[in-house]
Coordinates of C-alpha atoms in Angstrom, one line a residue:
X1 CA 0.0 0.0 0.0
X2 CA 1.4 3.4 -1.0
X3 CA 2.1 5.9 1.7
X4 CA 0.3 9.3 1.7
X5 CA 1.5 12.9 1.6
X6 CA 0.4 13.1 5.2
X7 CA 2.8 10.4 6.2
X8 CA 5.7 12.0 4.4
X9 CA 4.8 15.4 6.0
X10 CA 4.8 13.8 9.4
X11 CA 8.3 12.3 8.9
X12 CA 9.6 15.7 7.7
X13 CA 7.9 17.6 10.5
X14 CA 9.3 15.3 13.2
X15 CA 12.7 16.4 12.0
X16 CA 11.9 20.1 11.2
X17 CA 8.7 21.0 13.1
X18 CA 6.5 23.6 11.6
X19 CA 6.3 25.2 15.0
X20 CA 9.9 26.4 14.8
X21 CA 9.4 28.2 11.5
X22 CA 9.8 32.0 11.7
X23 CA 6.6 33.9 12.1
X24 CA 6.8 35.5 8.6
X25 CA 7.2 32.2 6.9
X26 CA 4.8 29.9 5.0
X27 CA 5.8 26.2 5.4
X28 CA 4.2 22.9 4.9
X29 CA 1.8 21.7 2.2
X30 CA 1.3 24.5 -0.3
X31 CA -0.7 22.7 -2.9
X32 CA -2.3 19.3 -2.8
X33 CA -4.3 16.9 -0.5
X34 CA -2.8 15.3 2.5
X35 CA -4.5 11.9 1.9
X36 CA -3.1 11.6 -1.7
X37 CA -0.9 8.4 -2.2
X38 CA 2.7 9.3 -3.1
X39 CA 4.0 7.9 -6.3
X40 CA 7.4 9.5 -5.9
X41 CA 9.1 12.6 -4.5
X42 CA 11.2 15.2 -6.3
X43 CA 13.4 17.4 -4.2
X44 CA 14.6 20.9 -5.3
X45 CA 15.7 24.1 -3.7
X46 CA 13.0 26.1 -5.5
X47 CA 9.8 25.4 -7.5
X48 CA 10.2 26.2 -11.2
X49 CA 8.6 25.1 -14.4
X50 CA 11.6 22.9 -15.1
X51 CA 11.1 21.2 -11.8
X52 CA 7.4 20.6 -12.6
X53 CA 8.4 19.2 -16.0
X54 CA 10.9 16.9 -14.3
X55 CA 8.4 15.7 -11.7
X56 CA 6.0 14.7 -14.5
X57 CA 8.8 13.0 -16.3
X58 CA 10.0 10.8 -13.4
X59 CA 6.5 10.1 -12.1
X60 CA 6.8 12.0 -8.8
X61 CA 3.5 13.5 -7.7
X62 CA 5.0 15.3 -4.7
X63 CA 7.6 18.1 -5.0
X64 CA 9.5 19.0 -1.8
X65 CA 11.4 22.3 -1.9
X66 CA 13.3 24.4 0.6
X67 CA 11.8 27.7 -0.5
X68 CA 8.0 28.1 -0.5
X69 CA 6.4 29.2 -3.8
X70 CA 3.5 30.9 -2.1
X71 CA 5.5 33.1 0.4
X72 CA 3.0 36.0 0.5
X73 CA -0.8 35.8 0.0
X74 CA -1.8 35.6 -3.7
X75 CA -5.1 37.2 -4.9
X76 CA -5.6 35.5 -8.2
X77 CA -4.8 31.9 -9.3
X78 CA -4.0 32.6 -13.0
X79 CA -1.1 32.0 -15.4
X80 CA -0.6 35.7 -15.8
X81 CA 2.2 35.9 -13.3
X82 CA 4.9 33.6 -12.1
X83 CA 4.0 32.4 -8.6
X84 CA 0.3 31.9 -9.1
X85 CA 1.0 30.3 -12.5
X86 CA 3.2 27.7 -10.9
X87 CA 0.5 26.9 -8.3
X88 CA -2.1 26.7 -11.0
X89 CA 0.0 24.4 -13.0
X90 CA 0.6 22.1 -10.0
X91 CA -3.1 21.8 -9.4
X92 CA -3.9 21.2 -13.1
X93 CA -1.1 18.5 -13.2
X94 CA -2.4 16.9 -9.9
X95 CA 1.0 17.5 -8.3
X96 CA 1.5 18.4 -4.7
X97 CA 4.1 20.9 -3.3
X98 CA 5.5 20.9 0.2
X99 CA 8.0 23.5 1.6
X100 CA 10.6 23.1 4.4
X101 CA 11.9 26.6 4.8
X102 CA 12.9 28.3 8.1
X103 CA 11.8 25.2 10.1
X104 CA 14.6 23.4 8.4
X105 CA 16.9 26.4 8.9
X106 CA 16.1 26.1 12.6
X107 CA 16.6 22.3 12.9
X108 CA 19.6 20.6 14.3
X109 CA 21.4 18.9 11.4
X110 CA 19.4 21.3 9.1
X111 CA 20.6 23.7 6.5
X112 CA 23.4 25.5 8.3
X113 CA 24.7 22.3 9.9
X114 CA 24.9 20.7 6.5
X115 CA 26.7 23.7 5.2
X116 CA 29.2 23.6 8.1
X117 CA 29.8 19.9 7.4
X118 CA 30.4 20.5 3.7
X119 CA 33.0 23.2 4.6
X120 CA 34.9 21.0 7.0
X121 CA 33.8 22.4 10.3
X122 CA 34.0 20.2 13.5
X123 CA 32.3 20.5 16.9
X124 CA 29.4 22.3 15.3
X125 CA 26.9 24.2 17.5
X126 CA 24.1 26.6 16.8
X127 CA 25.1 30.2 16.4
X128 CA 21.8 31.4 17.8
X129 CA 19.8 28.9 19.9
X130 CA 16.0 29.3 19.8
X131 CA 14.2 30.4 22.9
X132 CA 10.6 30.0 24.1
X133 CA 10.6 26.4 22.9
X134 CA 10.8 24.3 26.0
X135 CA 8.5 23.3 28.9
X136 CA 9.3 21.2 32.0
X137 CA 6.8 18.4 32.6
X138 CA 6.5 16.7 36.0
X139 CA 4.3 13.6 36.5
X140 CA 3.8 11.4 39.5
X141 CA 3.6 7.6 39.0
X142 CA 3.3 4.6 41.3
X143 CA 6.7 2.9 41.6
X144 CA 5.8 -0.2 39.7
X145 CA 4.6 1.8 36.6
X146 CA 7.4 4.4 36.5
X147 CA 9.5 2.8 33.8
X148 CA 6.6 2.1 31.5
X149 CA 5.2 5.7 31.8
X150 CA 8.7 7.2 31.3
X151 CA 9.2 5.1 28.1
X152 CA 5.8 6.1 26.8
X153 CA 6.7 9.8 27.4
X154 CA 10.0 9.3 25.6
X155 CA 8.3 7.6 22.6
X156 CA 6.0 10.7 22.3
X157 CA 9.1 13.0 22.1
X158 CA 9.7 14.0 25.7
X159 CA 13.2 14.4 26.9
X160 CA 15.1 15.4 23.8
X161 CA 18.3 17.1 24.6
X162 CA 20.8 17.6 21.7
X163 CA 21.8 14.2 20.4
X164 CA 20.1 12.3 23.3
X165 CA 16.5 11.3 23.8
X166 CA 14.5 9.8 26.7
X167 CA 16.3 12.2 29.1
X168 CA 14.5 12.5 32.5
X169 CA 15.1 12.7 36.2
X170 CA 13.2 10.8 38.9
X171 CA 12.9 11.0 42.6
X172 CA 11.0 9.0 45.2
X173 CA 8.2 10.3 47.4
X174 CA 4.7 9.6 48.7
X175 CA 1.5 10.5 47.0
X176 CA -1.6 11.2 49.1
X177 CA -5.2 11.1 47.9
X178 CA -8.7 10.2 49.1
X179 CA -11.1 8.6 46.5
X180 CA -14.5 10.2 46.4
X181 CA -17.9 8.6 45.8
X182 CA -17.7 8.4 42.0
X183 CA -14.1 7.5 41.8
X184 CA -12.8 4.1 40.5
X185 CA -9.3 4.1 42.1
X186 CA -6.5 1.9 41.0
X187 CA -5.4 1.7 44.6
X188 CA -7.1 3.0 47.8
X189 CA -10.6 2.9 49.2
X190 CA -13.5 5.3 48.9
X191 CA -13.5 7.9 51.6
X192 CA -10.2 6.9 53.2
X193 CA -6.9 8.8 52.8
X194 CA -4.4 6.7 50.9
X195 CA -0.6 7.0 50.9
X196 CA 1.1 5.5 47.9
X197 CA 4.9 5.2 47.2
X198 CA 5.4 7.2 44.0
X199 CA 8.1 8.3 41.6
X200 CA 8.3 11.9 40.4
X201 CA 9.4 12.0 36.8
X202 CA 10.5 15.3 35.2
X203 CA 11.7 16.1 31.8
X204 CA 11.8 18.8 29.2
X205 CA 9.3 18.8 26.4
X206 CA 9.1 21.0 23.3
X207 CA 5.8 22.9 23.3
X208 CA 4.3 21.4 20.2
X209 CA 4.9 17.8 21.5
X210 CA 3.2 18.4 24.9
X211 CA -0.3 17.3 23.8
X212 CA 1.0 14.1 22.4
X213 CA 3.2 13.4 25.5
X214 CA 0.2 14.0 27.8
X215 CA -1.9 11.6 25.7
X216 CA 0.9 9.0 26.0
X217 CA 1.0 9.5 29.8
X218 CA -2.8 9.0 30.1
X219 CA -2.5 5.8 28.1
X220 CA 0.3 4.3 30.2
X221 CA -0.6 5.6 33.6
X222 CA -2.7 3.3 35.9
X223 CA -4.5 6.1 37.6
X224 CA -7.8 7.5 36.3
X225 CA -6.7 11.0 37.4
X226 CA -3.1 11.7 36.6
X227 CA -1.3 14.4 38.7
X228 CA 1.1 16.4 36.6
X229 CA 2.5 20.0 36.3
X230 CA 3.8 22.0 33.4
X231 CA 6.3 24.8 33.9
X232 CA 8.0 27.2 31.4
X233 CA 11.7 26.5 30.8
X234 CA 13.8 29.6 30.3
X235 CA 16.9 28.0 28.9
X236 CA 17.3 28.1 25.1
X237 CA 16.8 24.9 23.1
X238 CA 19.8 22.7 22.2
X239 CA 17.8 21.2 19.3
X240 CA 16.6 24.3 17.4
X241 CA 18.3 27.6 16.4
X242 CA 19.7 29.5 13.4
X243 CA 23.2 29.5 12.0
X244 CA 26.1 27.3 13.0
X245 CA 29.6 27.7 14.3
X246 CA 32.5 25.3 14.5
X247 CA 36.2 24.9 13.9
X248 CA 38.5 23.8 11.2
X249 CA 40.9 21.0 11.9
X250 CA 43.8 23.3 11.4
X251 CA 44.3 27.1 11.1
X252 CA 44.5 28.2 7.5
X253 CA 44.8 31.5 5.7
X254 CA 41.7 33.2 4.4
X255 CA 42.5 32.9 0.7
X256 CA 43.5 29.3 1.0
X257 CA 40.2 28.6 2.7
X258 CA 38.3 30.6 0.1
X259 CA 39.7 28.2 -2.5
X260 CA 38.3 25.3 -0.6
X261 CA 34.9 27.0 -0.2
X262 CA 34.8 27.7 -4.0
X263 CA 35.5 24.1 -4.8
X264 CA 33.0 22.6 -2.3
X265 CA 30.2 25.1 -3.1
X266 CA 30.9 24.8 -6.9
X267 CA 31.2 28.6 -7.4
X268 CA 33.8 30.7 -9.1
X269 CA 33.4 34.0 -7.2
X270 CA 32.9 35.1 -3.6
X271 CA 32.5 38.6 -2.2
X272 CA 35.0 38.9 0.7
X273 CA 35.9 41.3 3.5
X274 CA 39.3 40.4 4.9
X275 CA 43.0 40.2 4.0
X276 CA 44.4 37.2 2.2
X277 CA 46.7 36.1 5.1
X278 CA 44.1 36.4 7.9
X279 CA 44.3 33.2 10.0
X280 CA 41.1 31.3 10.0
X281 CA 40.2 28.6 12.6
X282 CA 36.7 29.3 14.0
X283 CA 34.1 29.7 11.4
X284 CA 30.4 30.7 11.6
X285 CA 27.9 30.0 8.8
X286 CA 24.3 30.7 8.0
X287 CA 22.6 29.3 4.8
X288 CA 20.6 31.8 2.8
X289 CA 20.3 35.4 4.0
X290 CA 22.3 35.7 7.2
X291 CA 23.2 39.4 7.4
X292 CA 21.4 39.8 10.7
X293 CA 23.8 37.4 12.4
X294 CA 27.1 39.3 11.8
X295 CA 27.1 40.7 15.3
X296 CA 26.4 37.2 16.8
X297 CA 29.3 35.7 14.8
X298 CA 31.6 38.5 16.1
X299 CA 30.5 37.9 19.7
X300 CA 31.2 34.2 19.3
X301 CA 34.8 35.1 18.3
X302 CA 34.5 33.7 14.8
X303 CA 37.4 34.4 12.5
X304 CA 35.1 34.2 9.4
X305 CA 31.4 34.4 8.8
X306 CA 30.0 32.7 5.7
X307 CA 26.5 33.5 4.4
X308 CA 24.6 35.0 1.4
X309 CA 22.8 38.1 0.4
X310 CA 24.9 40.6 2.3
X311 CA 24.0 44.2 1.5
X312 CA 26.9 46.7 0.9
X313 CA 26.7 48.5 4.3
X314 CA 26.7 45.3 6.3
X315 CA 30.3 44.8 5.3
X316 CA 31.4 47.8 7.4
X317 CA 30.1 46.2 10.6
X318 CA 33.2 44.0 10.9
X319 CA 35.7 46.8 10.6
X320 CA 37.4 48.3 13.7
X321 CA 38.0 52.0 14.3
X322 CA 40.9 52.0 11.8
X323 CA 39.0 50.2 9.1
X324 CA 40.7 46.9 9.7
X325 CA 38.5 43.7 9.6
X326 CA 38.0 42.3 13.1
X327 CA 36.4 39.3 11.4
X328 CA 36.4 38.2 7.8
X329 CA 33.1 38.0 5.8
X330 CA 32.4 35.8 2.8
X331 CA 29.2 36.3 0.8
X332 CA 29.0 33.1 -1.2
X333 CA 25.5 33.7 -2.5
X334 CA 22.0 32.6 -1.4
X335 CA 21.7 29.6 -3.8
X336 CA 25.4 28.6 -3.3
X337 CA 25.0 28.4 0.5
X338 CA 21.8 26.4 0.3
X339 CA 21.9 23.9 -2.6
X340 CA 23.3 21.4 -0.1
X341 CA 19.7 21.3 1.2
X342 CA 18.6 19.2 -1.7
X343 CA 21.1 16.4 -0.8
X344 CA 20.1 16.8 2.9
X345 CA 16.4 16.4 2.3
X346 CA 16.9 13.5 -0.2
X347 CA 19.0 11.5 2.3
X348 CA 16.6 12.2 5.1
X349 CA 13.6 11.1 3.1
X350 CA 15.3 7.9 1.9
X351 CA 16.1 7.1 5.6
X352 CA 12.6 8.0 6.8
X353 CA 10.5 6.6 4.0
X354 CA 12.6 3.8 2.3
X355 CA 9.6 2.5 0.3
X356 CA 9.2 5.9 -1.6
X357 CA 11.1 6.7 -4.8
X358 CA 13.0 9.9 -4.0
X359 CA 14.7 12.0 -6.7
X360 CA 16.9 15.0 -6.6
X361 CA 16.4 17.5 -9.3
X362 CA 18.9 17.7 -12.1
X363 CA 18.2 21.4 -12.6
X364 CA 19.8 24.4 -11.0
X365 CA 16.9 26.6 -9.9
X366 CA 19.0 29.7 -9.4
X367 CA 17.6 32.4 -11.7
X368 CA 20.9 34.4 -11.6
X369 CA 24.3 33.6 -13.1
X370 CA 27.8 35.0 -12.6
X371 CA 29.2 37.0 -15.5
X372 CA 33.0 37.1 -15.2
X373 CA 34.7 39.4 -17.6
X374 CA 37.4 37.8 -19.8
X375 CA 40.5 40.0 -20.1

């Protein structure tokens, strides 16, 4: 039996939850029906007419891109302009379109982590950890059922910390309760105060997983009324954030590293602030448009910050009072810093949905090209 778009979406959103997308973004299913069976998936950075042609050619009825086609509201669904025309063509061709944008930017092992890995960085961490993501969940369980309840919580996504899951803390205590007339107690007697040896289990839960975790607790817990508390957690998340920072294995000069960057990003030109012999060891990256993180990269003591779409005046932000660069900047281009996303999504989909045919587009979706004058 073929899996549905809903099942593919669930797999992707477990990796890059829609809840961590930026508020201005438009992610998820853009065109199509969730219950449609998937004949194949085509992955691209952007939706274009060439990509639609290719999907029809390879028999893929779901296109997954990093950039959403419908980013801002559209008022007419006609072929008289580019974005609505693509959406109309998808509908007419019975193709679905799903976008993983800033939710994938914010995911651990997402866009910036992939870029960092491609450029040889080690010990990679987020440049800017996401806040207001976590809650602390505390639940009280009779001793004999503590392990089964904790495992049920973990299976629903509680206790994720970095590269670890099922993280929790437990302590012993005594729970007191008196069953009332309509109660059907697991232990205890109606009208009598009961003392029960219990385990207090506490763990952190991402906000969007809380409902599912509470449902898992209710299913595994023996009591008809479960005692639990939910508190806000003020620490930033270790699983979600923007940008990445890491270190090269050895210190290298800026221009030598730029040669490596050009080779690995398959580009012939990079706009750079910095002297050729600047020593580079600690490197920050942000796939796409990362101009707003220059100050963060400097505060993190990066020797070089790599991103795309830097406007002219942002280049002055790395200069000291004498005009000397405190940190090097490399504007590699938006497409060049994100095409690795195609490989990332393809490999993740193959791992998550091994029964689905997954294709990577053969087309460059970059509408720009570099013109290099020949002397």
